[in-house]
Amino acid sequence: MIQKIQYVMLAAATASIMSCCSQQNARRPISHASGTFLNESVERNKKLISAEESKIDSIIKSNPNLQYLASKKGYWYRYDKRNSLDTLRPKKGDIAHYTYEIKDLSGNVIYSELELRPQNYRVDQEQKIIRGLRDGIKLMRKNETVTFLFPSHMGYGYHGDNRRIGHNQPLMYTVTLNSFEPENKPATKTVTE
């Protein structure tokens, strides 16, 4: 019996020594990423943006009496009502008060100004509006009305708004900046005698 115990202990010791000394090989992944999905996605987005820009370009060319300007951010806009008296524009931290309407590129109303109601937006400090409009408001002066043509990546993108705006839908926004004010209005001083 003692010999059996010694034999089992010797076998266990030998097995543990053998397993400690053997070198483990790293496991290789089953599949290798080739990057083709990313490359295909980039190409798909390039084609999408190109198609949207050609639609927008055809709208601009079909209305030669209207002067559209190209922004540095990748959208187009025109002034429907201009204010040449004021020089101030909203800046970071200002609270902008505006109304707007959303249409598709064919001019069909998606959301009317009445449905959307007057809005307040703290410039560059809130994410509650689309990226294009966040930038576009900073181009406006008080009491100006501007029509923006936004490619889908400047609007609701591939997801849409889960209601009326579809995925990858370029949009036409008509925005009126009613007023704007600094975030913290300076308190007016009263003079006491």
Coordinates of N, CA and C in Angstrom, one line a residue, residues 44-163:
R44 N -19.1 53.5 -49.5 CA -20.5 53.6 -49.5 C -20.9 55.1 -49.1
N45 N -20.2 55.6 -48.0 CA -20.5 56.9 -47.6 C -20.1 58.0 -48.6
K46 N -19.0 57.8 -49.3 CA -18.5 58.7 -50.3 C -19.6 58.8 -51.4
K47 N -20.1 57.7 -51.8 CA -21.1 57.6 -52.9 C -22.4 58.3 -52.4
L48 N -22.8 58.1 -51.1 CA -24.0 58.7 -50.6 C -23.8 60.2 -50.5
I49 N -22.7 60.7 -50.0 CA -22.5 62.1 -49.9 C -22.5 62.8 -51.3
S50 N -21.8 62.1 -52.3 CA -21.8 62.6 -53.6 C -23.2 62.7 -54.2
A51 N -24.0 61.7 -54.0 CA -25.4 61.7 -54.6 C -26.2 62.8 -53.9
E52 N -26.0 63.0 -52.6 CA -26.8 64.1 -51.9 C -26.3 65.5 -52.4
E53 N -25.0 65.6 -52.6 CA -24.5 66.9 -53.0 C -24.9 67.2 -54.4
S54 N -25.1 66.2 -55.3 CA -25.6 66.5 -56.6 C -27.0 66.9 -56.6
K55 N -27.9 66.3 -55.7 CA -29.2 66.7 -55.5 C -29.3 68.2 -55.1
I56 N -28.5 68.5 -54.1 CA -28.5 69.9 -53.6 C -28.0 70.8 -54.7
D57 N -27.0 70.4 -55.5 CA -26.5 71.2 -56.6 C -27.5 71.5 -57.6
S58 N -28.4 70.5 -57.9 CA -29.4 70.6 -58.9 C -30.5 71.6 -58.4
I59 N -30.8 71.6 -57.1 CA -31.7 72.6 -56.5 C -31.2 74.0 -56.6
I60 N -29.9 74.1 -56.4 CA -29.3 75.5 -56.4 C -29.3 76.0 -57.9
K61 N -29.0 75.1 -58.8 CA -28.9 75.5 -60.3 C -30.3 75.7 -60.8
S62 N -31.3 75.1 -60.3 CA -32.7 75.3 -60.8 C -33.3 76.6 -60.3
N63 N -32.7 77.2 -59.4 CA -33.1 78.6 -58.9 C -32.0 79.6 -59.0
P64 N -31.7 80.0 -60.3 CA -30.6 80.9 -60.4 C -30.8 82.3 -59.8
N65 N -32.1 82.7 -59.5 CA -32.3 84.0 -58.9 C -32.0 84.0 -57.4
L66 N -31.9 82.8 -56.8 CA -31.5 82.7 -55.4 C -30.1 82.5 -55.3
Q67 N -29.4 83.3 -54.4 CA -28.0 83.1 -54.2 C -27.7 82.3 -53.0
Y68 N -27.2 81.1 -53.3 CA -26.8 80.2 -52.2 C -25.3 80.3 -51.9
L69 N -25.0 80.2 -50.7 CA -23.6 80.3 -50.2 C -23.2 78.9 -49.7
A70 N -22.0 78.5 -49.9 CA -21.4 77.3 -49.4 C -20.7 77.5 -48.1
S71 N -21.1 76.8 -47.1 CA -20.4 76.9 -45.8 C -19.1 76.1 -45.8
K72 N -18.2 76.4 -44.8 CA -17.0 75.7 -44.7 C -17.3 74.3 -44.1
K73 N -18.5 74.1 -43.5 CA -18.8 72.9 -42.8 C -19.5 71.8 -43.7
G74 N -19.8 72.2 -44.9 CA -20.4 71.2 -45.9 C -21.9 71.3 -46.1
Y75 N -22.5 72.5 -45.9 CA -23.9 72.7 -46.2 C -24.0 74.0 -47.0
W76 N -25.2 74.3 -47.5 CA -25.4 75.5 -48.3 C -26.5 76.3 -47.6
Y77 N -26.5 77.6 -47.9 CA -27.6 78.4 -47.3 C -27.8 79.7 -48.1
R78 N -29.0 80.2 -47.9 CA -29.4 81.5 -48.6 C -30.1 82.4 -47.6
Y79 N -30.0 83.7 -47.8 CA -30.7 84.6 -46.9 C -32.1 84.9 -47.6
D80 N -33.2 84.6 -46.9 CA -34.5 85.0 -47.4 C -34.9 86.4 -46.9
K81 N -34.4 86.7 -45.7 CA -34.6 88.0 -45.1 C -33.3 88.4 -44.4
R82 N -32.7 89.5 -44.9 CA -31.4 89.9 -44.3 C -31.5 91.1 -43.4
N83 N -30.7 91.1 -42.4 CA -30.6 92.3 -41.5 C -29.2 92.9 -41.7
S84 N -29.1 94.0 -42.4 CA -27.8 94.6 -42.6 C -27.5 95.6 -41.6
L85 N -28.5 95.9 -40.7 CA -28.2 97.0 -39.7 C -27.4 96.4 -38.5
D86 N -27.8 95.2 -38.0 CA -27.0 94.6 -36.9 C -25.8 93.9 -37.4
T87 N -24.8 93.9 -36.5 CA -23.5 93.3 -36.9 C -23.2 92.1 -36.0
L88 N -24.0 92.0 -34.9 CA -23.7 91.0 -33.9 C -24.3 89.6 -34.3
R89 N -23.6 88.6 -34.0 CA -24.1 87.2 -34.3 C -24.0 86.4 -33.0
P90 N -24.8 85.4 -32.8 CA -24.7 84.6 -31.6 C -23.3 84.0 -31.4
K91 N -22.8 83.9 -30.2 CA -21.6 83.3 -29.9 C -21.7 82.3 -28.8
K92 N -20.7 81.6 -28.5 CA -20.8 80.6 -27.5 C -21.3 81.1 -26.2
G93 N -22.3 80.4 -25.7 CA -23.0 80.7 -24.4 C -24.2 81.6 -24.5
D94 N -24.4 82.3 -25.7 CA -25.6 83.1 -25.9 C -26.8 82.2 -26.0
I95 N -28.0 82.7 -25.7 CA -29.2 81.9 -25.8 C -29.9 82.5 -27.0
A96 N -30.1 81.6 -28.0 CA -30.7 82.0 -29.3 C -32.2 81.6 -29.2
H97 N -33.1 82.5 -29.7 CA -34.5 82.3 -29.7 C -34.9 82.2 -31.2
Y98 N -35.4 81.1 -31.7 CA -35.6 81.0 -33.1 C -36.8 80.1 -33.4
T99 N -37.3 80.2 -34.6 CA -38.4 79.4 -35.1 C -37.8 78.7 -36.4
Y100 N -38.4 77.6 -36.8 CA -37.9 76.9 -38.0 C -38.9 75.9 -38.5
E101 N -38.7 75.5 -39.8 CA -39.5 74.6 -40.5 C -38.6 73.6 -41.2
I102 N -39.0 72.3 -41.2 CA -38.2 71.3 -41.9 C -38.9 70.8 -43.1
K103 N -38.2 70.8 -44.3 CA -38.8 70.2 -45.5 C -37.8 69.2 -46.1
D104 N -38.3 68.4 -47.0 CA -37.4 67.5 -47.8 C -36.8 68.4 -48.9
L105 N -35.9 67.8 -49.7 CA -35.4 68.6 -50.8 C -36.4 68.9 -51.9
S106 N -37.5 68.2 -51.9 CA -38.5 68.5 -52.9 C -39.4 69.7 -52.5
G107 N -39.2 70.1 -51.2 CA -40.1 71.2 -50.7 C -41.3 70.8 -49.9
N108 N -41.4 69.5 -49.7 CA -42.5 69.0 -48.9 C -42.3 69.2 -47.4
V109 N -43.2 69.7 -46.7 CA -43.1 70.0 -45.3 C -43.1 68.7 -44.5
I110 N -42.0 68.5 -43.7 CA -41.9 67.4 -42.8 C -42.4 67.8 -41.4
Y111 N -41.9 68.9 -40.9 CA -42.4 69.5 -39.7 C -42.6 71.0 -39.9
S112 N -43.8 71.4 -39.6 CA -44.1 72.9 -39.8 C -43.6 73.7 -38.6
E113 N -43.5 75.0 -38.9 CA -43.1 75.9 -37.8 C -44.1 75.8 -36.6
L114 N -45.3 75.7 -36.9 CA -46.4 75.6 -35.9 C -46.1 74.3 -35.0
E115 N -45.8 73.2 -35.6 CA -45.6 72.0 -34.9 C -44.3 72.1 -34.0
L116 N -43.3 72.7 -34.5 CA -42.0 72.8 -33.8 C -41.9 73.8 -32.8
R117 N -42.8 74.9 -32.9 CA -42.9 75.9 -31.9 C -41.6 76.7 -31.7
P118 N -41.6 77.9 -31.1 CA -40.4 78.6 -30.9 C -39.4 77.8 -30.0
Q119 N -38.1 77.9 -30.3 CA -37.1 77.2 -29.7 C -36.1 78.1 -29.0
N120 N -35.4 77.6 -28.0 CA -34.3 78.3 -27.3 C -33.1 77.4 -27.4
Y121 N -32.0 77.9 -27.7 CA -30.8 77.1 -27.8 C -29.6 77.8 -27.2
R122 N -28.9 77.2 -26.3 CA -27.6 77.8 -25.8 C -26.5 77.4 -26.7
V123 N -26.0 78.4 -27.4 CA -25.0 78.2 -28.5 C -23.8 77.5 -28.0
D124 N -23.5 76.4 -28.8 CA -22.3 75.6 -28.5 C -22.2 75.0 -27.2
Q125 N -23.3 74.9 -26.4 CA -23.3 74.3 -25.1 C -24.3 73.2 -25.0
E126 N -25.1 73.0 -26.1 CA -26.1 72.0 -26.0 C -26.0 71.2 -27.3
Q127 N -26.5 69.9 -27.2 CA -26.4 69.0 -28.4 C -27.8 68.7 -28.9
K128 N -28.8 69.5 -28.5 CA -30.2 69.1 -28.8 C -30.7 69.4 -30.2
I129 N -29.9 70.0 -31.0 CA -30.3 70.3 -32.4 C -29.2 69.7 -33.3
I130 N -29.6 69.5 -34.6 CA -28.7 68.8 -35.5 C -27.4 69.7 -35.7
R131 N -26.4 69.0 -36.1 CA -25.0 69.6 -36.2 C -25.0 70.8 -37.2
G132 N -25.7 70.6 -38.3 CA -25.7 71.7 -39.3 C -26.4 73.0 -38.7
L133 N -27.5 72.8 -38.0 CA -28.1 74.0 -37.4 C -27.3 74.6 -36.3
R134 N -26.6 73.8 -35.5 CA -25.7 74.4 -34.5 C -24.8 75.4 -35.0
D135 N -24.2 75.0 -36.2 CA -23.3 75.9 -36.9 C -24.0 77.1 -37.6
G136 N -25.1 76.7 -38.2 CA -25.9 77.7 -39.0 C -26.4 78.9 -38.2
I137 N -26.8 78.7 -37.0 CA -27.3 79.8 -36.1 C -26.3 80.8 -35.9
K138 N -25.0 80.4 -35.8 CA -23.9 81.3 -35.6 C -23.6 82.2 -36.8
L139 N -24.2 81.9 -38.0 CA -24.0 82.8 -39.1 C -25.1 83.9 -39.2
M140 N -26.1 83.8 -38.4 CA -27.3 84.6 -38.5 C -27.2 85.8 -37.6
R141 N -28.0 86.9 -37.9 CA -28.2 88.1 -37.1 C -29.6 88.1 -36.7
K142 N -29.9 88.9 -35.7 CA -31.3 89.1 -35.3 C -32.3 89.4 -36.4
N143 N -33.4 88.8 -36.4 CA -34.5 89.0 -37.4 C -34.2 88.5 -38.8
E144 N -33.2 87.7 -38.9 CA -32.9 87.2 -40.3 C -33.6 85.8 -40.5
T145 N -33.9 85.6 -41.7 CA -34.5 84.3 -42.1 C -33.5 83.7 -43.1
V146 N -33.1 82.4 -42.8 CA -32.1 81.8 -43.7 C -32.7 80.4 -44.0
T147 N -32.5 80.0 -45.3 CA -32.8 78.6 -45.7 C -31.5 77.8 -45.8
F148 N -31.4 76.7 -45.1 CA -30.2 75.9 -45.2 C -30.5 74.6 -45.9
L149 N -29.6 74.1 -46.7 CA -29.7 72.8 -47.3 C -28.6 71.9 -46.7
F150 N -29.1 70.9 -45.9 CA -28.2 70.1 -45.1 C -28.1 68.7 -45.7
P151 N -26.9 68.2 -46.1 CA -26.7 66.8 -46.4 C -27.1 66.0 -45.2
S152 N -27.4 64.7 -45.4 CA -27.9 63.9 -44.2 C -26.8 63.8 -43.1
H153 N -25.5 63.8 -43.4 CA -24.6 63.7 -42.3 C -24.5 65.0 -41.5
M154 N -25.1 66.1 -41.9 CA -25.2 67.3 -41.1 C -26.6 67.4 -40.4
G155 N -27.4 66.4 -40.7 CA -28.8 66.4 -40.2 C -28.9 65.2 -39.2
Y156 N -29.8 64.3 -39.5 CA -30.1 63.2 -38.7 C -29.4 61.9 -39.1
G157 N -28.6 62.0 -40.1 CA -27.7 60.9 -40.5 C -28.4 59.6 -40.9
Y158 N -27.7 58.5 -40.7 CA -28.2 57.2 -41.2 C -29.4 56.7 -40.4
H159 N -29.7 57.3 -39.2 CA -30.7 56.9 -38.3 C -32.1 57.5 -38.5
G160 N -32.1 58.8 -39.0 CA -33.3 59.5 -39.1 C -33.8 60.0 -37.7
D161 N -35.0 60.4 -37.6 CA -35.5 60.8 -36.2 C -36.6 59.8 -35.7
N162 N -36.7 58.7 -36.3 CA -37.6 57.6 -35.8 C -39.1 58.0 -36.0
R163 N -39.4 59.1 -36.7 CA -40.8 59.5 -36.9 C -40.9 59.8 -38.4

